[in-house]
Amino acid sequence: MEWRQQPLVDYGIASRLDSATFGSTGIAAGGWAVLGFALGALAGVVWRRVLPALATAFAVWFGLAYLAAEHLRDHYVAPLRTTSLNVPSHAVQVSQRRTVSR
């Protein structure tokens, strides 16, 4: 987590799983970089030309990033669980899934 994003997460304005935060922090950034390199190497072996391989690798990488950000991100979020139906009055509702209490 970058220093500029931590206050947003602390106050419930942003989530660690937002598409702007998740893919650019922690191990996910390294994973996306390794995936991009592997796709570029594979496309280079298949095409044996730089520009078509670069275009193909970028298109596949961008498609996977879009798919992960728009469709798969919700599967990472743990469901809200509670043992009590009493919600404190100072709870801040962030979304329909979570409440953050201070």
Short mmCIF file of C-alpha atoms in Angstrom, two decimals:
data_model
loop_
_atom_site.label_atom_id
_atom_site.label_comp_id
_atom_site.label_asym_id
_atom_site.label_seq_id
_atom_site.Cartn_x
_atom_site.Cartn_y
_atom_site.Cartn_z
CA MET A 1 0.00 0.00 0.00
CA GLU A 2 1.41 3.36 -0.97
CA TRP A 3 1.53 6.16 1.58
CA ARG A 4 -0.87 8.33 -0.43
CA GLN A 5 -3.57 5.66 -0.52
CA GLN A 6 -3.45 4.59 3.13
CA PRO A 7 -5.66 7.46 4.48
CA LEU A 8 -8.30 6.70 1.85
CA VAL A 9 -8.39 3.07 2.93
CA ASP A 10 -8.39 3.99 6.63
CA TYR A 11 -11.45 6.23 6.28
CA GLY A 12 -13.33 3.85 4.01
CA ILE A 13 -13.22 6.07 0.94
CA ALA A 14 -11.27 3.50 -1.06
CA SER A 15 -10.71 -0.20 -0.73
CA ARG A 16 -7.53 -2.20 -1.07
CA LEU A 17 -9.33 -4.19 -3.77
CA ASP A 18 -10.26 -1.19 -5.96
CA SER A 19 -9.00 -1.56 -9.49
CA ALA A 20 -6.87 1.58 -9.13
CA THR A 21 -5.19 0.28 -5.96
CA PHE A 22 -5.02 -3.50 -6.18
CA GLY A 23 -3.15 -3.94 -9.44
CA SER A 24 -0.48 -1.38 -8.65
CA THR A 25 0.51 -2.41 -5.13
CA GLY A 26 2.11 -5.37 -3.43
CA ILE A 27 2.70 -8.63 -5.18
CA ALA A 28 0.04 -7.93 -7.82
CA ALA A 29 2.24 -5.37 -9.56
CA GLY A 30 5.07 -7.87 -9.84
CA GLY A 31 2.69 -10.53 -11.04
CA TRP A 32 1.33 -8.30 -13.80
CA ALA A 33 4.89 -7.41 -14.85
CA VAL A 34 5.94 -11.06 -15.03
CA LEU A 35 2.76 -11.89 -16.96
CA GLY A 36 3.48 -9.10 -19.46
CA PHE A 37 7.05 -10.29 -19.94
CA ALA A 38 5.94 -13.90 -20.40
CA LEU A 39 3.28 -12.90 -22.92
CA GLY A 40 5.84 -10.82 -24.82
CA ALA A 41 8.31 -13.70 -24.90
CA LEU A 42 5.65 -16.15 -26.05
CA ALA A 43 4.38 -13.78 -28.74
CA GLY A 44 7.97 -13.20 -29.89
CA VAL A 45 8.51 -16.92 -30.30
CA VAL A 46 5.25 -17.33 -32.20
CA TRP A 47 5.44 -14.24 -34.46
CA ARG A 48 9.24 -13.89 -34.78
CA ARG A 49 8.66 -10.18 -35.51
CA VAL A 50 8.92 -7.40 -32.93
CA LEU A 51 5.92 -5.20 -33.71
CA PRO A 52 3.29 -7.92 -34.18
CA ALA A 53 4.57 -9.66 -31.05
CA LEU A 54 4.47 -6.43 -29.06
CA ALA A 55 0.95 -5.60 -30.25
CA THR A 56 -0.29 -9.11 -29.53
CA ALA A 57 1.28 -9.25 -26.07
CA PHE A 58 -0.13 -5.84 -25.14
CA ALA A 59 -3.62 -6.70 -26.43
CA VAL A 60 -3.72 -9.97 -24.48
CA TRP A 61 -2.28 -8.33 -21.35
CA PHE A 62 -4.76 -5.45 -21.53
CA GLY A 63 -7.66 -7.87 -22.08
CA LEU A 64 -6.66 -9.91 -19.05
CA ALA A 65 -6.23 -6.76 -16.93
CA TYR A 66 -9.66 -5.53 -17.98
CA LEU A 67 -11.24 -8.90 -17.26
CA ALA A 68 -9.62 -9.04 -13.82
CA ALA A 69 -10.59 -5.47 -12.94
CA GLU A 70 -14.18 -5.59 -14.14
CA HIS A 71 -15.32 -9.16 -13.60
CA LEU A 72 -13.04 -11.05 -11.23
CA ARG A 73 -12.37 -8.39 -8.56
CA ASP A 74 -15.67 -9.02 -6.73
CA HIS A 75 -14.64 -12.61 -6.08
CA TYR A 76 -11.68 -11.38 -3.99
CA VAL A 77 -13.86 -9.49 -1.52
CA ALA A 78 -14.80 -11.47 1.56
CA PRO A 79 -18.50 -11.32 2.43
CA LEU A 80 -19.58 -9.25 5.39
CA ARG A 81 -20.13 -11.43 8.45
CA THR A 82 -21.53 -10.41 11.78
CA THR A 83 -22.43 -12.09 15.02
CA SER A 84 -24.79 -9.34 16.13
CA LEU A 85 -27.50 -7.33 14.47
CA ASN A 86 -26.64 -4.26 16.53
CA VAL A 87 -24.78 -1.78 14.36
CA PRO A 88 -23.02 1.03 16.22
CA SER A 89 -24.36 4.52 15.52
CA HIS A 90 -20.96 5.73 14.35
CA ALA A 91 -20.63 3.09 11.61
CA VAL A 92 -19.89 4.52 8.19
CA GLN A 93 -21.45 2.67 5.30
CA VAL A 94 -18.86 2.35 2.54
CA SER A 95 -20.84 0.18 0.15
CA GLN A 96 -23.62 -2.33 0.26
CA ARG A 97 -21.15 -5.02 1.26
CA ARG A 98 -19.18 -3.50 4.14
CA THR A 99 -19.50 -1.14 7.04
CA VAL A 100 -16.49 0.41 8.69
CA SER A 101 -16.83 1.38 12.32
CA ARG A 102 -14.45 3.66 14.16
#
